[in-house]
Amino acid sequence: MAMTILPFGVLTAFLQWPPCEKSSCKEALKTLGGALVTPGITEEILFRVLPLQVGAWHGQWSRLAMMLIVFAVPFHVDSFHHLGPIKIFADRRFLTMALGLGIASTYAFVSSGSLWLAALTHGLPVWAWLSFFGGLEQLQDPDSRLNDSDSSSSSS
């Protein structure tokens, strides 16, 4: 997963390169805890554990992929995310990397049946993005919100 998402993120300038170490060890651990709970455990329960029955999807990867697209894209561009940095969650580079992460998390869950493996597969890359590749800065940037003129021009 890192061999595809990391180069894509760097080449498209979504991920900050070289990685930074601006946060203290304490801040990085706090961010790790948060990333493992949400999106790690919370989203994995909602989008993998509850809808996917372990063993029921064996060999049905096209159905799994369609389910990922149906859940992941609307989830990241819904009104819940409009309260925060919507430009990030509507960014095609972000959505492409989120889809790759969703595929990896789904594979981890379906092949192992483990919520914990899927949560780590999801939470660790999010933590790395937030702590080392400019994610926290992107989320805290006041210019990352859509204003009324941005939202009307993006809907046309």
N, CA and C of each residue as an Amber inpcrd file, in Angstrom:
protein
   468
   0.8180000  -1.1780000   0.0000000   0.0000000   0.0000000   0.0000000
   0.8730000   1.2580000   0.0000000   1.8400000   1.3070000   0.8930000
   2.7200000   2.4840000   0.9600000   3.4970000   2.6600000  -0.3350000
   3.7430000   1.5650000  -1.0340000   4.5160000   1.6460000  -2.2820000
   3.7030000   2.2980000  -3.3970000   2.3930000   2.3970000  -3.2520000
   1.5900000   3.0650000  -4.2720000   1.0670000   4.4150000  -3.7890000
   0.5480000   4.4620000  -2.5650000  -0.0550000   5.7010000  -2.0680000
   0.9910000   6.7760000  -1.8010000   2.1050000   6.4170000  -1.2020000
   3.1370000   7.4060000  -0.8780000   3.6890000   8.0890000  -2.1300000
   4.1280000   7.3460000  -3.1540000   4.6110000   8.0420000  -4.3680000
   3.5220000   8.8830000  -5.0410000   2.2940000   8.3600000  -5.0840000
   1.1900000   9.1280000  -5.6770000   0.9930000  10.4420000  -4.9190000
   0.9450000  10.3810000  -3.5950000   0.7440000  11.5770000  -2.7840000
   1.8580000  12.5900000  -2.9280000   3.0940000  12.1000000  -3.0160000
   4.2410000  13.0070000  -3.1640000   4.2710000  13.6090000  -4.5680000
   4.0750000  12.7890000  -5.5970000   4.1250000  13.2800000  -6.9830000
   3.0070000  14.2800000  -7.2790000   1.8690000  14.1220000  -6.6340000
   0.7630000  15.0530000  -6.8600000   0.7920000  16.2270000  -5.8860000
   1.8050000  16.2650000  -5.0230000   2.0060000  17.3330000  -4.0370000
   0.9200000  17.3870000  -2.9670000   0.1830000  16.3000000  -2.7810000
  -0.7690000  16.2610000  -1.6710000  -0.0360000  15.9920000  -0.3640000
   0.9520000  15.1230000  -0.4110000   1.7590000  14.8230000   0.7710000
   2.9930000  15.7070000   0.7750000   3.3240000  16.2330000   1.9300000
   4.5130000  17.0850000   2.0860000   5.7650000  16.2110000   2.0130000
   6.7250000  16.6340000   1.1980000   7.9920000  15.9020000   1.1020000
   9.1260000  16.8930000   1.1940000  10.1630000  16.6540000   1.9210000
  10.3910000  15.4730000   2.7450000   9.5230000  15.5030000   3.9990000
   9.3100000  14.3320000   4.6080000   8.5030000  14.2710000   5.8240000
   9.0780000  15.1930000   6.9000000   8.2170000  15.7620000   7.6980000
   8.6650000  16.6690000   8.7400000   8.5010000  16.0140000  10.1070000
   9.1870000  16.5630000  11.0600000   9.0810000  16.0970000  12.4300000
   8.7630000  17.2840000  13.3310000   7.7030000  18.0140000  12.9950000
   7.3360000  19.2060000  13.7500000   6.7100000  18.8620000  15.0980000
   6.0270000  17.7260000  15.1580000   5.3320000  17.4010000  16.4040000
   6.2650000  16.6950000  17.3780000   5.9980000  16.9240000  18.6580000
   6.7700000  16.2550000  19.6970000   6.3440000  14.7940000  19.7750000
   7.0980000  14.0090000  20.4840000   6.7610000  12.6010000  20.6670000
   5.3900000  12.4780000  21.3290000   5.1190000  13.3290000  22.3030000
   3.8370000  13.3050000  23.0110000   2.6870000  13.6170000  22.0470000
   2.8650000  14.6470000  21.1990000   1.8290000  15.0010000  20.2240000
   1.6210000  13.8870000  19.2080000   2.7170000  13.2710000  18.7610000
   2.6160000  12.1810000  17.7880000   1.8770000  10.9880000  18.3850000
   2.1270000  10.6750000  19.6570000   1.4270000   9.5660000  20.3090000
  -0.0570000   9.8830000  20.5020000  -0.3550000  11.1280000  20.8260000
  -1.7530000  11.5450000  20.9620000  -2.4720000  11.4230000  19.6160000
  -1.8030000  11.8570000  18.5580000  -2.3750000  11.7510000  17.2180000
  -2.5490000  10.2930000  16.8220000  -1.5870000   9.4450000  17.1880000
  -1.6930000   8.0090000  16.9060000  -2.9250000   7.4260000  17.5770000
  -3.1300000   7.7550000  18.8460000  -4.3080000   7.2650000  19.5530000
  -5.5970000   7.6960000  18.8810000  -5.6460000   8.9570000  18.4820000
  -6.8350000   9.4640000  17.8000000  -7.0680000   8.7940000  16.4590000
  -5.9940000   8.5900000  15.6960000  -6.1230000   7.9670000  14.3700000
  -6.5270000   6.5070000  14.4730000  -6.1070000   5.8290000  15.5290000
  -6.4930000   4.4300000  15.6840000  -7.9600000   4.2970000  16.0930000
  -8.4660000   5.2760000  16.8520000  -9.8730000   5.2250000  17.2550000
 -10.7660000   5.7140000  16.1130000 -10.4860000   6.9180000  15.6060000
 -11.2270000   7.4850000  14.4860000 -10.2230000   8.0580000  13.5120000
 -10.0470000   7.4890000  12.3820000 -10.9240000   6.6220000  11.6210000
 -10.7130000   5.1270000  11.8350000  -9.5900000   4.7250000  12.4270000
  -9.2640000   3.3000000  12.5370000 -10.4120000   2.4090000  12.9590000
 -10.7460000   2.3890000  14.2190000 -11.7560000   1.4580000  14.7260000
 -13.1630000   1.8730000  14.3040000 -13.5070000   3.1520000  14.4510000
 -14.8680000   3.6100000  14.1680000 -15.2820000   3.3510000  12.7250000
 -14.4800000   3.8010000  11.7710000 -14.8440000   3.6110000  10.3630000
 -14.7770000   2.1460000   9.9580000 -13.8720000   1.3990000  10.5410000
 -13.8100000  -0.0280000  10.2040000 -15.0520000  -0.7620000  10.6790000
 -15.5560000  -0.4140000  11.8410000 -16.8030000  -1.0360000  12.3120000
 -17.9530000  -0.6590000  11.3810000 -18.0640000   0.6240000  11.0470000
 -19.1690000   1.0970000  10.2070000 -19.1140000   0.5810000   8.7770000
 -17.9150000   0.5630000   8.1710000 -17.8160000   0.2760000   6.7420000
 -17.2880000  -1.1050000   6.3920000 -16.7850000  -1.8500000   7.3590000
 -16.3070000  -3.1840000   7.0670000 -16.9580000  -4.2460000   7.9420000
 -16.8480000  -4.1040000   9.2490000 -17.3250000  -5.1590000  10.1420000
 -18.8370000  -5.3450000  10.0400000 -19.6150000  -4.2580000  10.1380000
 -21.0730000  -4.3870000  10.0940000 -21.5920000  -4.8370000   8.7240000
 -21.1850000  -4.1920000   7.6150000 -21.7500000  -4.6260000   6.3260000
 -21.1250000  -5.8970000   5.7420000 -19.9160000  -6.2250000   6.1060000
 -19.2510000  -7.3870000   5.5190000 -19.2290000  -8.5370000   6.5170000
 -19.8410000  -9.5930000   6.1740000 -19.8130000 -10.7710000   7.0200000
 -18.5360000 -11.5460000   6.6820000 -17.7860000 -11.8950000   7.6810000
 -16.5320000 -12.6170000   7.4550000 -16.8370000 -13.9210000   6.7260000
 -16.1310000 -14.1520000   5.6220000 -16.2830000 -15.3760000   4.8400000
 -17.3630000 -15.3120000   3.7780000 -18.2940000 -14.3740000   3.8740000
 -19.4060000 -14.3100000   2.9240000 -19.0060000 -13.6750000   1.5960000
 -17.8640000 -13.0060000   1.5340000 -17.4670000 -12.2690000   0.3430000
 -16.2810000 -12.9000000  -0.3740000 -15.9370000 -14.0960000  -0.0260000
 -14.7570000 -14.7360000  -0.6040000 -14.8530000 -14.7590000  -2.1340000
 -13.8720000 -14.1590000  -2.7970000 -13.7990000 -14.1610000  -4.2500000
 -14.6930000 -13.1480000  -4.9380000 -15.3760000 -12.3020000  -4.2150000
 -16.2970000 -11.3470000  -4.8140000 -15.7160000  -9.9320000  -4.7530000
 -14.5120000  -9.7620000  -5.2590000 -13.8050000  -8.4850000  -5.1350000
 -14.4670000  -7.3560000  -5.9020000 -15.1300000  -7.6440000  -7.0050000
 -15.7940000  -6.5630000  -7.7380000 -16.9580000  -5.9970000  -6.9260000
 -17.6900000  -6.8410000  -6.2280000 -18.7720000  -6.3620000  -5.3590000
 -18.2040000  -5.5740000  -4.1800000 -17.0980000  -6.0430000  -3.6520000
 -16.4510000  -5.3150000  -2.5500000 -15.9890000  -3.9330000  -3.0040000
 -15.3920000  -3.8740000  -4.1920000 -14.9080000  -2.5920000  -4.7170000
 -16.0640000  -1.6210000  -4.9270000 -17.1710000  -2.1150000  -5.4560000
 -18.3350000  -1.2500000  -5.6580000 -18.8570000  -0.7390000  -4.3180000
 -18.8760000  -1.5930000  -3.3220000 -19.3350000  -1.1830000  -2.0080000
 -18.4130000  -0.1070000  -1.4260000 -17.1120000  -0.2670000  -1.6360000
 -16.1580000   0.7350000  -1.1700000 -16.4390000   2.0950000  -1.7970000
 -16.6630000   2.1100000  -3.0870000 -16.9100000   3.3690000  -3.7890000
 -18.2150000   3.9990000  -3.3140000 -19.2380000   3.1810000  -3.1540000
 -20.5330000   3.6880000  -2.7090000 -20.4450000   4.2900000  -1.3100000
 -19.6720000   3.6680000  -0.4130000 -19.5470000   4.1820000   0.9460000
 -18.5010000   5.2790000   1.0780000 -17.3260000   5.0910000   0.5220000
 -16.1860000   5.9740000   0.7960000 -16.3280000   7.3690000   0.2080000
 -16.6890000   7.4710000  -1.0520000 -16.7430000   8.7900000  -1.6740000
 -17.8390000   9.6570000  -1.0540000 -19.0890000   9.1720000  -0.9710000
 -20.1120000  10.0140000  -0.3310000 -19.7840000  10.3430000   1.1310000
 -19.1870000   9.4070000   1.8470000 -18.8410000   9.6570000   3.2460000
 -17.8750000  10.8260000   3.3730000 -16.8850000  10.9060000   2.5000000
 -15.8780000  11.9530000   2.6190000 -16.3160000  13.3000000   2.0480000
 -17.3680000  13.3360000   1.2510000 -17.8230000  14.6180000   0.7180000
 -19.2160000  14.9800000   1.2350000 -19.6360000  14.3580000   2.3170000
 -20.9570000  14.6240000   2.8740000 -20.9910000  15.8970000   3.7070000
 -22.1630000  16.2000000   4.2400000 -22.3200000  17.4360000   5.0060000
 -21.5600000  17.4040000   6.3250000 -21.3110000  16.2360000   6.8970000
 -20.5300000  16.1340000   8.1300000 -19.1460000  16.7430000   7.9300000
 -18.5180000  16.4600000   6.8040000 -17.1840000  16.9790000   6.5280000
 -17.2110000  18.4490000   6.1040000 -18.3850000  18.9830000   5.7570000
 -18.4820000  20.3910000   5.3710000 -18.2510000  21.3180000   6.5590000
 -18.3580000  20.7920000   7.7740000 -18.1090000  21.6000000   8.9540000
 -16.6270000  21.9190000   9.1010000 -15.7870000  21.1560000   8.4690000
 -14.3470000  21.3210000   8.5890000 -13.7100000  21.6590000   7.2620000
 -12.5320000  21.1200000   7.0360000 -11.7250000  21.4650000   5.8510000
 -12.2000000  20.7290000   4.5940000 -13.3170000  21.1640000   4.0470000
 -13.9520000  20.4600000   2.9350000 -13.0650000  20.3350000   1.7050000
 -12.2020000  21.3150000   1.4410000 -11.3740000  21.2190000   0.2370000
 -10.4960000  19.9760000   0.2660000 -10.0360000  19.5840000   1.4260000
  -9.2220000  18.3720000   1.5210000 -10.0650000  17.1520000   1.1970000
 -11.2530000  17.0600000   1.7880000 -12.0860000  15.8770000   1.6140000
 -12.7340000  15.8040000   0.2360000 -12.7400000  16.8870000  -0.5030000
 -13.2550000  16.8860000  -1.8650000 -12.1210000  16.8090000  -2.8920000
 -10.8810000  16.8300000  -2.4360000  -9.7170000  16.7860000  -3.3190000
  -9.5900000  15.3960000  -3.9390000  -9.4870000  15.3320000  -5.2440000
  -9.4020000  14.0300000  -5.9320000  -8.1740000  13.2330000  -5.5080000
  -7.1030000  13.9300000  -5.1850000  -5.9020000  13.2090000  -4.7210000
  -6.1890000  12.5280000  -3.3870000  -6.8580000  13.2420000  -2.4790000
  -7.2310000  12.6600000  -1.1940000  -8.1710000  11.4740000  -1.4070000
  -9.1940000  11.6610000  -2.2400000 -10.1650000  10.5940000  -2.4700000
  -9.5210000   9.3740000  -3.1200000  -8.5500000   9.5890000  -4.0100000
  -7.8360000   8.4690000  -4.6240000  -7.0440000   7.6940000  -3.5810000
  -6.3520000   8.4280000  -2.7010000  -5.5840000   7.7520000  -1.6510000
  -6.5160000   7.0890000  -0.6380000  -7.6570000   7.7260000  -0.3450000
  -8.6300000   7.1190000   0.5730000  -9.2000000   5.8330000  -0.0210000
  -9.4200000   5.8170000  -1.3310000  -9.9030000   4.6010000  -1.9800000
  -8.8670000   3.4860000  -1.8640000  -7.5880000   3.8180000  -2.1110000
  -6.5260000   2.8160000  -1.9610000  -6.4420000   2.2960000  -0.5380000
  -6.5810000   3.1900000   0.4100000  -6.5610000   2.8030000   1.8230000
  -7.7780000   1.9460000   2.1580000  -8.9210000   2.2860000   1.5860000
 -10.1260000   1.4840000   1.7930000  -9.9970000   0.0860000   1.2150000
  -9.3740000  -0.0190000   0.0590000  -9.1530000  -1.3350000  -0.5480000
  -8.2340000  -2.1650000   0.3370000  -7.1670000  -1.5520000   0.8190000
  -6.2350000  -2.2700000   1.6930000  -6.9060000  -2.6930000   3.0040000
  -7.7120000  -1.8070000   3.5860000  -8.4010000  -2.1350000   4.8310000
  -9.4350000  -3.2380000   4.6140000 -10.1340000  -3.1650000   3.4950000
 -11.1110000  -4.2160000   3.1770000 -10.4140000  -5.5520000   2.9910000
  -9.3140000  -5.5620000   2.2570000  -8.5620000  -6.7950000   2.0680000
  -8.0780000  -7.3520000   3.4090000  -7.5840000  -6.4760000   4.2740000
  -7.1130000  -6.9180000   5.5900000  -8.2550000  -7.5470000   6.3890000
  -9.4330000  -6.9180000   6.3460000 -10.5570000  -7.4580000   7.1100000
 -11.0940000  -8.7490000   6.5100000 -11.3250000  -8.7440000   5.1890000
 -11.9190000  -9.9130000   4.5470000 -10.9920000 -11.1220000   4.6220000
  -9.6910000 -10.9030000   4.4500000  -8.7650000 -12.0350000   4.4560000
  -8.4580000 -12.5420000   5.8610000  -8.5560000 -11.6820000   6.8810000
  -8.2110000 -12.1120000   8.2360000  -9.4150000 -12.2330000   9.1700000
 -10.4700000 -11.5030000   8.8730000 -11.6200000 -11.4580000   9.7720000
 -11.3640000 -10.6190000  11.0170000 -10.2630000  -9.8740000  11.0360000
  -9.8590000  -9.1270000  12.2200000 -10.1560000  -7.6360000  12.1000000
 -10.9890000  -7.1380000  12.9940000 -11.2190000  -5.6980000  13.0890000
  -9.9100000  -4.9930000  13.3890000  -9.0900000  -5.5680000  14.2450000
  -7.8630000  -4.9130000  14.6960000  -6.8580000  -4.7360000  13.5650000
  -6.7200000  -5.7500000  12.7110000  -5.8060000  -5.6240000  11.5740000
  -6.3110000  -4.5530000  10.6010000  -7.6180000  -4.5500000  10.3490000
  -8.1920000  -3.5290000   9.4660000  -8.0320000  -2.1350000  10.0690000
  -8.2290000  -2.0120000  11.3860000  -8.0870000  -0.7100000  12.0500000
  -6.6460000  -0.2130000  11.9810000  -5.6730000  -1.0960000  12.1490000
  -4.2670000  -0.7020000  12.0170000  -3.9390000  -0.3250000  10.5800000
  -4.4690000  -1.0970000   9.6270000  -4.2430000  -0.8110000   8.2080000
  -4.7950000   0.5610000   7.8500000  -5.8640000   0.9650000   8.4770000
  -6.4880000   2.2630000   8.2180000  -5.8560000   3.3690000   9.0680000
  -5.6710000   3.1190000  10.3380000  -5.2350000   4.1590000  11.2640000
  -3.7820000   4.5740000  11.1260000  -2.8780000   3.6270000  10.8700000
  -1.4520000   3.9650000  10.8020000  -1.1070000   4.9110000   9.6430000
  -1.6230000   4.6750000   8.4310000  -1.3420000   5.6470000   7.3580000
  -1.9490000   7.0280000   7.6230000  -3.1330000   7.0640000   8.2350000
  -3.7380000   8.3540000   8.5780000  -2.8530000   9.0720000   9.5930000
  -2.3770000   8.3490000  10.5830000  -1.4670000   8.9240000  11.5790000
  -0.1920000   9.4590000  10.9200000   0.3890000   8.6790000  10.0030000
   1.6060000   9.1310000   9.3160000   1.3300000  10.4110000   8.5250000
   0.1900000  10.4690000   7.8300000  -0.1710000  11.6750000   7.0770000
  -0.3140000  12.8670000   8.0190000  -1.0500000  12.6720000   9.1130000
  -1.2770000  13.7750000  10.0470000   0.0110000  14.2370000  10.7120000
   0.8480000  13.3010000  11.1310000   2.0260000  13.6400000  11.9310000
   3.2560000  14.0170000  11.1210000   3.4220000  13.4420000   9.9320000
   4.6940000  13.6050000   9.2240000   4.5880000  14.1390000   7.8030000
   3.4350000  14.0650000   7.1670000   3.3150000  14.4490000   5.7640000
   2.4050000  15.6520000   5.5390000   2.2470000  16.5020000   6.5670000
   1.5390000  17.7620000   6.4150000   0.0340000  17.7060000   6.6130000
  -0.5020000  16.5860000   7.0720000  -1.9450000  16.4610000   7.2320000
  -2.5450000  17.4130000   8.2540000  -1.9090000  17.5330000   9.4110000
  -2.4510000  18.4500000  10.4250000  -2.4620000  19.8840000   9.9190000
  -1.4140000  20.2720000   9.2100000  -1.3570000  21.6250000   8.6620000
  -2.4710000  21.8270000   7.6300000  -2.7290000  20.8130000   6.7980000
  -3.7940000  20.9220000   5.8100000  -5.1570000  21.0530000   6.4850000
  -5.3620000  20.2990000   7.5500000  -6.6430000  20.3450000   8.2380000
  -6.8490000  21.6550000   9.0020000  -5.7710000  22.2790000   9.4540000
  -5.8640000  23.5090000  10.2320000  -5.7880000  24.7660000   9.3830000
  -5.5330000  24.6250000   8.0970000  -5.4020000  25.7680000   7.1930000
  -6.7680000  26.4210000   6.9750000  -6.9130000  27.7060000   7.3310000
  -8.2150000  28.3700000   7.1510000  -8.6280000  28.4590000   5.6800000
  -7.6780000  28.3880000   4.7620000  -8.0080000  28.4270000   3.3410000
  -8.5190000  27.0940000   2.8240000  -8.5630000  26.0710000   3.6900000
  -9.0200000  24.7640000   3.2380000 -10.5380000  24.6400000   3.2870000
 -11.2170000  25.6850000   3.7690000 -12.6770000  25.6670000   3.7820000
 -13.2060000  26.2650000   2.4850000 -14.3160000  25.7280000   2.0240000
 -14.9730000  26.3140000   0.8640000 -15.7720000  27.5190000   1.3160000
 -15.6660000  28.6190000   0.5800000 -16.5820000  29.7160000   0.8560000
 -17.7470000  29.6070000  -0.1110000 -18.7280000  30.4700000  -0.0270000
 -19.9320000  30.3440000  -0.8430000 -19.6330000  30.3700000  -2.3340000
 -18.6800000  31.1920000  -2.7740000 -18.3750000  31.2500000  -4.2000000
 -17.6810000  29.9760000  -4.6630000 -16.8550000  29.3600000  -3.7800000
 -16.2040000  28.1010000  -4.1410000 -17.2300000  26.9840000  -4.2820000
 -18.1710000  26.9020000  -3.3500000 -19.1350000  25.8030000  -3.3690000
 -20.1000000  25.9380000  -4.5470000 -20.4580000  27.1620000  -4.9320000
 -21.3650000  27.3200000  -6.0700000 -20.6480000  27.0350000  -7.3730000
 -19.3670000  27.3890000  -7.4680000 -18.6390000  27.1150000  -8.6990000
 -18.2620000  25.6570000  -8.8150000 -18.1000000  24.9500000  -7.6970000
 -17.7360000  23.5390000  -7.7800000 -18.9440000  22.6760000  -8.0490000
 -20.1630000  23.1840000  -7.8100000 -21.3490000  22.3660000  -8.0350000
 -21.8440000  22.4780000  -9.4650000 -21.3240000  23.4080000 -10.2450000
 -21.7940000  23.5600000 -11.6150000 -21.0010000  22.7310000 -12.5690000
